[in-house]
Amino acid sequence: MPENSIDSLLRESRLFPPSNDFAATSVASPELYERAAADRLGFWAETARELLHWHKPFTETLDWSNAPFARWFGDGELNVAYNCLDRHVEAGNGDRVAIHWEGEPGDSRTLTYAELTTEVKRAANALTALGIGQGDRVAIYLPLIPEAVIAMLAVARLGAVHSVVFGGFSAESLSSRIHDASAKLVITADGGWRRGKVFPLKPAVDAALGMLAASGAESTVSTVLVVKRGENDVEWTEGRDLWWHDELAKADPEHEAKAFNAENPLFILYTSGTTGKPKGILHTSGGYLTQAAFTHQNVFDVHPETDVYWCTADVGWVTGHSYVTYGPLANGATQVLYEGTPDTPHPGRWWEIIQKYKVSILYTAPTAIRSFMKVGREVPDAFDLSSLRVLGSVGEPINPEAWIWYRDVIGAGSTPIVDTWWQTETGAIMISALPGITTLKPGSAQVPIPGVKVDVLGEDGAPVTPPSGGALVISEPWPAMLRGIWGDPDRYVATYWAKYSTPQKSIYFAGDGARIDEDGDIWLLGRVDDVIKVSGHRLSTTEIESALVSHPIVAEAAVVGADDKTTGQAVVAFVILRAGKAEGQSTEETTTALAKQVTEKIGAIARPRQIFIVAELPKTRSGKIMRRLLRDVAEGREIGDTTTLADSSVMSLISEKFHAASGTE
Ligand code: WTA
């Protein structure tokens, strides 16, 4: 969050009541809250029956007897892909557009529900022929092209499990994810378009598999399926690599979707946590799809017959799973998918896309909004954005200034804005306004959605008395909740359930600090752990530190997330070099080499904004690095209390160095 954001949140008191016109046609109604409050589990059971097709109806809503391991709709059976595709075609909506896809160079493709269904059926047959069946893991490493959605749905259709790895992650990150999930097959592309250039993907897959082979790990990957997109040259391993288009051309366009248990795993998505190693967050089928569909419909007020919805997230992140692939398609919505960056080839690209497809619902991240603010309203003002009627925000706190700009400039001063709080772990939106119902407060995520129970707890573990701040927790299990960390049940319990649970009650700790006001509205204040959000992308300081210390010249590293006006937070690293190792190198050469190291180990998204070479790091007498003090330095604040510091002169030295380098006083 930008500087002083907490202060400005505390002073924020503007209110935007819903307009009657909007409320008159909105999908959601206040009665949802009443029904959910009267019978929470009954509400979810009805919602699951109403929104999804069950091959075998469930009789049990929730089994929480083995908490915190939940089973939702546990004796029911469904097929996730059938729910997202076939049933819409069978209902007579096969001609409705599912995806308006826009490539970065200006090419485009339109897929109706009938066409998308056929593609997914072909892909499912092709995967079956390659030996993929229920429970097998398939890694997906693709640009944002329709095949990304097709691949996810084809895997889901077979009851197999996908692990989508964001195309911006490095070969090394990809290899650890392939290894952790023991993936049998990788779906990638030659390359994709970004910022006017083709970025290669297949070479990273080759490198990732090479690293695994070199490490002596048993190879689980038997096939690499390659979509042709970038037309860049790629190397080919005969017997392992196959072209996607060849395999699909051979495949039958008919495929019957089999039913799987509601708790059949649907996907693993790796995310950064407090410790170095990314965790494979596991989601299953029936509960996940219920909450993804319910929130997509009600939070965005989706009318599938008339709306054109656009979520700008990549499928490599959870937002792309729940609000590009599963939620919108389960609801039979029409959506836009755009491959590239917002400013390629011109700064108005997004607004041009909204004008072209008459997008009515836009869901994006505060970082994007702030970067548009910086360029100025002339750019969006040059396009017709009058089709927009709901705007959403996700991924990090949205500061009131950005919220107001979003509403005024993009939303013509009248569209409702829904600030949606949730996590990879929660699977779907947990806290948000409902448009047409909630009186909006800029900067607040507002209230839990119907059927979700959250609390803000104080130091003593008891709910605080509003208005007050504390730790945000989720106090009752919810349908889209993670079912575990892949292969590590103990870590699942320790990471999420240890801190606030009592012998009587399992309580999920989200890692965020929040304030609850007199009306019960929730204001997110950022993470209280070592997770940082850069442009809404989740990174762990520990993970970046281990990337840095893996470089031979580095002795020690400390990374903090510092406020950044555009990206929310930015990575700032403090590094101690090994004596004699970087001799003859200029500071600039050294920091460039270290930045490259982070890019190679994790990906360009984790590249530090600044790296400071220092002689000491501030440590407590017990040797713990005091990141809080480093954050003060990185954000240019007066340095806080240093009395617990082993050597307090360290801080003034670091701070002098920082200010000299960044040109601040
Ligand atoms: C943060 C993204 C404030 C929060 C869907 C959370 C938010 C983490 C918001 C999860 C919001 C997400 N307001 N903070 N509306 N949405 N966050 O797993 O710190 O990438 O814990 O999921 O993002 O990030 P993740």
mmCIF file with all atom_site columns, N, CA and C and ligand atoms in Angstrom, residues 271-272 317-319 363 366 393-398 419-426 431 443 445 510-512 524-527 531 533 536-538, ligand 1:
data_model
loop_
_atom_site.group_PDB
_atom_site.id
_atom_site.type_symbol
_atom_site.label_atom_id
_atom_site.label_alt_id
_atom_site.label_comp_id
_atom_site.label_asym_id
_atom_site.label_entity_id
_atom_site.label_seq_id
_atom_site.pdbx_PDB_ins_code
_atom_site.Cartn_x
_atom_site.Cartn_y
_atom_site.Cartn_z
_atom_site.occupancy
_atom_site.B_iso_or_equiv
_atom_site.pdbx_formal_charge
_atom_site.auth_seq_id
_atom_site.auth_comp_id
_atom_site.auth_asym_id
_atom_site.auth_atom_id
_atom_site.pdbx_PDB_model_num
ATOM   1   N N   . THR A 1 271 ? 2.070   -21.442 -4.184  1.00 0.00 ? 271 THR A N   1
ATOM   2   C CA  . THR A 1 271 ? 2.083   -20.058 -3.757  1.00 0.00 ? 271 THR A CA  1
ATOM   3   C C   . THR A 1 271 ? 3.135   -19.860 -2.680  1.00 0.00 ? 271 THR A C   1
ATOM   4   N N   . SER A 1 272 ? 3.593   -18.613 -2.574  1.00 0.00 ? 272 SER A N   1
ATOM   5   C CA  . SER A 1 272 ? 4.663   -18.313 -1.628  1.00 0.00 ? 272 SER A CA  1
ATOM   6   C C   . SER A 1 272 ? 4.117   -18.153 -0.230  1.00 0.00 ? 272 SER A C   1
ATOM   7   N N   . TRP A 1 317 ? -2.307  -17.439 -11.886 1.00 0.00 ? 317 TRP A N   1
ATOM   8   C CA  . TRP A 1 317 ? -2.614  -17.048 -10.509 1.00 0.00 ? 317 TRP A CA  1
ATOM   9   C C   . TRP A 1 317 ? -3.996  -17.564 -10.154 1.00 0.00 ? 317 TRP A C   1
ATOM   10  N N   . VAL A 1 318 ? -4.315  -17.548 -8.869  1.00 0.00 ? 318 VAL A N   1
ATOM   11  C CA  . VAL A 1 318 ? -5.599  -18.115 -8.466  1.00 0.00 ? 318 VAL A CA  1
ATOM   12  C C   . VAL A 1 318 ? -6.769  -17.316 -9.056  1.00 0.00 ? 318 VAL A C   1
ATOM   13  N N   . THR A 1 319 ? -6.581  -16.009 -9.221  1.00 0.00 ? 319 THR A N   1
ATOM   14  C CA  . THR A 1 319 ? -7.668  -15.210 -9.794  1.00 0.00 ? 319 THR A CA  1
ATOM   15  C C   . THR A 1 319 ? -8.020  -15.720 -11.190 1.00 0.00 ? 319 THR A C   1
ATOM   16  N N   . TYR A 1 363 ? -12.588 -6.686  -13.979 1.00 0.00 ? 363 TYR A N   1
ATOM   17  C CA  . TYR A 1 363 ? -12.026 -7.133  -12.692 1.00 0.00 ? 363 TYR A CA  1
ATOM   18  C C   . TYR A 1 363 ? -10.510 -7.077  -12.805 1.00 0.00 ? 363 TYR A C   1
ATOM   19  N N   . PRO A 1 366 ? -5.306  -3.307  -8.140  1.00 0.00 ? 366 PRO A N   1
ATOM   20  C CA  . PRO A 1 366 ? -4.968  -1.914  -7.816  1.00 0.00 ? 366 PRO A CA  1
ATOM   21  C C   . PRO A 1 366 ? -3.693  -1.411  -8.506  1.00 0.00 ? 366 PRO A C   1
ATOM   22  N N   . SER A 1 393 ? -11.869 -5.125  -7.932  1.00 0.00 ? 393 SER A N   1
ATOM   23  C CA  . SER A 1 393 ? -10.460 -4.978  -7.570  1.00 0.00 ? 393 SER A CA  1
ATOM   24  C C   . SER A 1 393 ? -10.044 -6.179  -6.741  1.00 0.00 ? 393 SER A C   1
ATOM   25  N N   . VAL A 1 394 ? -8.803  -6.626  -6.910  1.00 0.00 ? 394 VAL A N   1
ATOM   26  C CA  . VAL A 1 394 ? -8.336  -7.806  -6.176  1.00 0.00 ? 394 VAL A CA  1
ATOM   27  C C   . VAL A 1 394 ? -6.821  -7.834  -6.046  1.00 0.00 ? 394 VAL A C   1
ATOM   28  N N   . GLY A 1 395 ? -6.336  -8.508  -5.040  1.00 0.00 ? 395 GLY A N   1
ATOM   29  C CA  . GLY A 1 395 ? -4.925  -8.861  -4.951  1.00 0.00 ? 395 GLY A CA  1
ATOM   30  C C   . GLY A 1 395 ? -4.151  -8.113  -3.903  1.00 0.00 ? 395 GLY A C   1
ATOM   31  N N   . GLU A 1 396 ? -4.563  -6.913  -3.576  1.00 0.00 ? 396 GLU A N   1
ATOM   32  C CA  . GLU A 1 396 ? -3.877  -6.084  -2.594  1.00 0.00 ? 396 GLU A CA  1
ATOM   33  C C   . GLU A 1 396 ? -4.868  -5.005  -2.167  1.00 0.00 ? 396 GLU A C   1
ATOM   34  N N   . PRO A 1 397 ? -4.559  -4.341  -1.065  1.00 0.00 ? 397 PRO A N   1
ATOM   35  C CA  . PRO A 1 397 ? -5.484  -3.283  -0.652  1.00 0.00 ? 397 PRO A CA  1
ATOM   36  C C   . PRO A 1 397 ? -5.541  -2.186  -1.712  1.00 0.00 ? 397 PRO A C   1
ATOM   37  N N   . ILE A 1 398 ? -6.722  -1.662  -1.965  1.00 0.00 ? 398 ILE A N   1
ATOM   38  C CA  . ILE A 1 398 ? -6.825  -0.532  -2.895  1.00 0.00 ? 398 ILE A CA  1
ATOM   39  C C   . ILE A 1 398 ? -6.956  0.740   -2.057  1.00 0.00 ? 398 ILE A C   1
ATOM   40  N N   . ASP A 1 419 ? -14.413 -4.356  -4.039  1.00 0.00 ? 419 ASP A N   1
ATOM   41  C CA  . ASP A 1 419 ? -13.046 -4.671  -3.630  1.00 0.00 ? 419 ASP A CA  1
ATOM   42  C C   . ASP A 1 419 ? -13.121 -6.036  -2.980  1.00 0.00 ? 419 ASP A C   1
ATOM   43  N N   . THR A 1 420 ? -12.540 -7.036  -3.646  1.00 0.00 ? 420 THR A N   1
ATOM   44  C CA  . THR A 1 420 ? -12.738 -8.423  -3.225  1.00 0.00 ? 420 THR A CA  1
ATOM   45  C C   . THR A 1 420 ? -11.511 -8.950  -2.505  1.00 0.00 ? 420 THR A C   1
ATOM   46  N N   . TRP A 1 421 ? -11.680 -9.370  -1.273  1.00 0.00 ? 421 TRP A N   1
ATOM   47  C CA  . TRP A 1 421 ? -10.557 -9.964  -0.528  1.00 0.00 ? 421 TRP A CA  1
ATOM   48  C C   . TRP A 1 421 ? -10.680 -11.478 -0.536  1.00 0.00 ? 421 TRP A C   1
ATOM   49  N N   . TRP A 1 422 ? -9.605  -12.121 -0.891  1.00 0.00 ? 422 TRP A N   1
ATOM   50  C CA  . TRP A 1 422 ? -9.517  -13.584 -0.801  1.00 0.00 ? 422 TRP A CA  1
ATOM   51  C C   . TRP A 1 422 ? -8.079  -13.991 -1.039  1.00 0.00 ? 422 TRP A C   1
ATOM   52  N N   . GLN A 1 423 ? -7.831  -15.291 -1.109  1.00 0.00 ? 423 GLN A N   1
ATOM   53  C CA  . GLN A 1 423 ? -6.468  -15.814 -1.214  1.00 0.00 ? 423 GLN A CA  1
ATOM   54  C C   . GLN A 1 423 ? -6.449  -17.079 -2.068  1.00 0.00 ? 423 GLN A C   1
ATOM   55  N N   . THR A 1 424 ? -5.245  -17.449 -2.508  1.00 0.00 ? 424 THR A N   1
ATOM   56  C CA  . THR A 1 424 ? -5.078  -18.739 -3.186  1.00 0.00 ? 424 THR A CA  1
ATOM   57  C C   . THR A 1 424 ? -5.719  -19.832 -2.321  1.00 0.00 ? 424 THR A C   1
ATOM   58  N N   . GLU A 1 425 ? -5.497  -19.744 -1.031  1.00 0.00 ? 425 GLU A N   1
ATOM   59  C CA  . GLU A 1 425 ? -5.987  -20.758 -0.107  1.00 0.00 ? 425 GLU A CA  1
ATOM   60  C C   . GLU A 1 425 ? -7.506  -20.755 0.021   1.00 0.00 ? 425 GLU A C   1
ATOM   61  N N   . THR A 1 426 ? -8.139  -19.588 -0.066  1.00 0.00 ? 426 THR A N   1
ATOM   62  C CA  . THR A 1 426 ? -9.593  -19.564 0.123   1.00 0.00 ? 426 THR A CA  1
ATOM   63  C C   . THR A 1 426 ? -10.319 -20.000 -1.145  1.00 0.00 ? 426 THR A C   1
ATOM   64  N N   . ILE A 1 431 ? -14.527 -11.802 1.146   1.00 0.00 ? 431 ILE A N   1
ATOM   65  C CA  . ILE A 1 431 ? -15.033 -10.528 1.648   1.00 0.00 ? 431 ILE A CA  1
ATOM   66  C C   . ILE A 1 431 ? -15.206 -9.600  0.459   1.00 0.00 ? 431 ILE A C   1
ATOM   67  N N   . GLY A 1 443 ? -11.766 1.834   -0.155  1.00 0.00 ? 443 GLY A N   1
ATOM   68  C CA  . GLY A 1 443 ? -10.634 1.363   0.634   1.00 0.00 ? 443 GLY A CA  1
ATOM   69  C C   . GLY A 1 443 ? -10.998 0.222   1.568   1.00 0.00 ? 443 GLY A C   1
ATOM   70  N N   . ALA A 1 445 ? -12.762 -3.588  2.047   1.00 0.00 ? 445 ALA A N   1
ATOM   71  C CA  . ALA A 1 445 ? -13.271 -4.764  1.325   1.00 0.00 ? 445 ALA A CA  1
ATOM   72  C C   . ALA A 1 445 ? -14.692 -5.083  1.782   1.00 0.00 ? 445 ALA A C   1
ATOM   73  N N   . ALA A 1 510 ? -5.448  -16.061 8.248   1.00 0.00 ? 510 ALA A N   1
ATOM   74  C CA  . ALA A 1 510 ? -5.193  -15.713 6.855   1.00 0.00 ? 510 ALA A CA  1
ATOM   75  C C   . ALA A 1 510 ? -3.848  -15.040 6.624   1.00 0.00 ? 510 ALA A C   1
ATOM   76  N N   . GLY A 1 511 ? -3.197  -14.571 7.689   1.00 0.00 ? 511 GLY A N   1
ATOM   77  C CA  . GLY A 1 511 ? -1.917  -13.885 7.510   1.00 0.00 ? 511 GLY A CA  1
ATOM   78  C C   . GLY A 1 511 ? -2.055  -12.384 7.300   1.00 0.00 ? 511 GLY A C   1
ATOM   79  N N   . ASP A 1 512 ? -3.298  -11.884 7.258   1.00 0.00 ? 512 ASP A N   1
ATOM   80  C CA  . ASP A 1 512 ? -3.523  -10.453 7.043   1.00 0.00 ? 512 ASP A CA  1
ATOM   81  C C   . ASP A 1 512 ? -3.942  -9.762  8.334   1.00 0.00 ? 512 ASP A C   1
ATOM   82  N N   . LEU A 1 524 ? -8.611  -3.992  5.041   1.00 0.00 ? 524 LEU A N   1
ATOM   83  C CA  . LEU A 1 524 ? -7.392  -4.798  5.069   1.00 0.00 ? 524 LEU A CA  1
ATOM   84  C C   . LEU A 1 524 ? -6.169  -3.910  5.216   1.00 0.00 ? 524 LEU A C   1
ATOM   85  N N   . LEU A 1 525 ? -5.247  -4.337  6.075   1.00 0.00 ? 525 LEU A N   1
ATOM   86  C CA  . LEU A 1 525 ? -4.074  -3.505  6.352   1.00 0.00 ? 525 LEU A CA  1
ATOM   87  C C   . LEU A 1 525 ? -2.779  -4.141  5.880   1.00 0.00 ? 525 LEU A C   1
ATOM   88  N N   . GLY A 1 526 ? -2.855  -5.232  5.105   1.00 0.00 ? 526 GLY A N   1
ATOM   89  C CA  . GLY A 1 526 ? -1.628  -5.864  4.606   1.00 0.00 ? 526 GLY A CA  1
ATOM   90  C C   . GLY A 1 526 ? -1.245  -7.079  5.437   1.00 0.00 ? 526 GLY A C   1
ATOM   91  N N   . ARG A 1 527 ? -0.204  -7.753  4.995   1.00 0.00 ? 527 ARG A N   1
ATOM   92  C CA  . ARG A 1 527 ? 0.218   -8.999  5.621   1.00 0.00 ? 527 ARG A CA  1
ATOM   93  C C   . ARG A 1 527 ? 0.954   -8.739  6.932   1.00 0.00 ? 527 ARG A C   1
ATOM   94  N N   . VAL A 1 531 ? 5.083   -12.501 3.772   1.00 0.00 ? 531 VAL A N   1
ATOM   95  C CA  . VAL A 1 531 ? 4.601   -12.522 2.400   1.00 0.00 ? 531 VAL A CA  1
ATOM   96  C C   . VAL A 1 531 ? 4.481   -11.076 1.924   1.00 0.00 ? 531 VAL A C   1
ATOM   97  N N   . LYS A 1 533 ? 3.381   -8.396  -1.495  1.00 0.00 ? 533 LYS A N   1
ATOM   98  C CA  . LYS A 1 533 ? 2.573   -8.350  -2.699  1.00 0.00 ? 533 LYS A CA  1
ATOM   99  C C   . LYS A 1 533 ? 3.170   -7.316  -3.639  1.00 0.00 ? 533 LYS A C   1
ATOM   100 N N   . GLY A 1 536 ? 0.382   -7.071  -6.888  1.00 0.00 ? 536 GLY A N   1
ATOM   101 C CA  . GLY A 1 536 ? -0.636  -8.079  -6.608  1.00 0.00 ? 536 GLY A CA  1
ATOM   102 C C   . GLY A 1 536 ? -0.108  -9.503  -6.668  1.00 0.00 ? 536 GLY A C   1
ATOM   103 N N   . HIS A 1 537 ? 1.141   -9.683  -7.080  1.00 0.00 ? 537 HIS A N   1
ATOM   104 C CA  . HIS A 1 537 ? 1.720   -11.023 -7.148  1.00 0.00 ? 537 HIS A CA  1
ATOM   105 C C   . HIS A 1 537 ? 2.355   -11.367 -5.816  1.00 0.00 ? 537 HIS A C   1
ATOM   106 N N   . ARG A 1 538 ? 2.100   -12.582 -5.402  1.00 0.00 ? 538 ARG A N   1
ATOM   107 C CA  . ARG A 1 538 ? 2.496   -12.967 -4.061  1.00 0.00 ? 538 ARG A CA  1
ATOM   108 C C   . ARG A 1 538 ? 3.907   -13.544 -4.045  1.00 0.00 ? 538 ARG A C   1
HETATM 109 C C1  . WTA B 2 .   ? -3.915  -9.831  -0.380  1.00 0.00 ? 1   WTA B C1  1
HETATM 110 C C2  . WTA B 2 .   ? -5.127  -13.259 -4.458  1.00 0.00 ? 1   WTA B C2  1
HETATM 111 C C3  . WTA B 2 .   ? -6.465  -6.347  0.472   1.00 0.00 ? 1   WTA B C3  1
HETATM 112 C C4  . WTA B 2 .   ? -3.993  -10.321 1.043   1.00 0.00 ? 1   WTA B C4  1
HETATM 113 C C5  . WTA B 2 .   ? -6.631  -13.414 -4.692  1.00 0.00 ? 1   WTA B C5  1
HETATM 114 C C6  . WTA B 2 .   ? -4.140  -11.815 0.866   1.00 0.00 ? 1   WTA B C6  1
HETATM 115 C C7  . WTA B 2 .   ? -5.888  -8.308  -0.560  1.00 0.00 ? 1   WTA B C7  1
HETATM 116 C C8  . WTA B 2 .   ? -3.249  -12.072 -0.316  1.00 0.00 ? 1   WTA B C8  1
HETATM 117 C C9  . WTA B 2 .   ? -7.067  -8.261  -1.334  1.00 0.00 ? 1   WTA B C9  1
HETATM 118 C C10 . WTA B 2 .   ? -3.599  -13.311 -1.078  1.00 0.00 ? 1   WTA B C10 1
HETATM 119 C C11 . WTA B 2 .   ? -7.940  -7.142  -1.161  1.00 0.00 ? 1   WTA B C11 1
HETATM 120 C C12 . WTA B 2 .   ? -5.966  -10.067 -1.825  1.00 0.00 ? 1   WTA B C12 1
HETATM 121 N N1  . WTA B 2 .   ? -7.597  -6.216  -0.245  1.00 0.00 ? 1   WTA B N1  1
HETATM 122 N N2  . WTA B 2 .   ? -5.602  -7.353  0.339   1.00 0.00 ? 1   WTA B N2  1
HETATM 123 N N3  . WTA B 2 .   ? -9.058  -6.986  -1.868  1.00 0.00 ? 1   WTA B N3  1
HETATM 124 N N4  . WTA B 2 .   ? -7.093  -9.362  -2.112  1.00 0.00 ? 1   WTA B N4  1
HETATM 125 N N5  . WTA B 2 .   ? -5.231  -9.431  -0.896  1.00 0.00 ? 1   WTA B N5  1
HETATM 126 O O1  . WTA B 2 .   ? -2.974  -15.803 -2.717  1.00 0.00 ? 1   WTA B O1  1
HETATM 127 O O2  . WTA B 2 .   ? -2.792  -9.993  1.696   1.00 0.00 ? 1   WTA B O2  1
HETATM 128 O O3  . WTA B 2 .   ? -2.258  -14.152 -4.502  1.00 0.00 ? 1   WTA B O3  1
HETATM 129 O O4  . WTA B 2 .   ? -3.727  -12.549 1.988   1.00 0.00 ? 1   WTA B O4  1
HETATM 130 O O5  . WTA B 2 .   ? -4.639  -14.349 -3.762  1.00 0.00 ? 1   WTA B O5  1
HETATM 131 O O6  . WTA B 2 .   ? -3.433  -10.913 -1.139  1.00 0.00 ? 1   WTA B O6  1
HETATM 132 O O7  . WTA B 2 .   ? -2.865  -13.362 -2.268  1.00 0.00 ? 1   WTA B O7  1
HETATM 133 P P1  . WTA B 2 .   ? -3.126  -14.475 -3.356  1.00 0.00 ? 1   WTA B P1  1
#
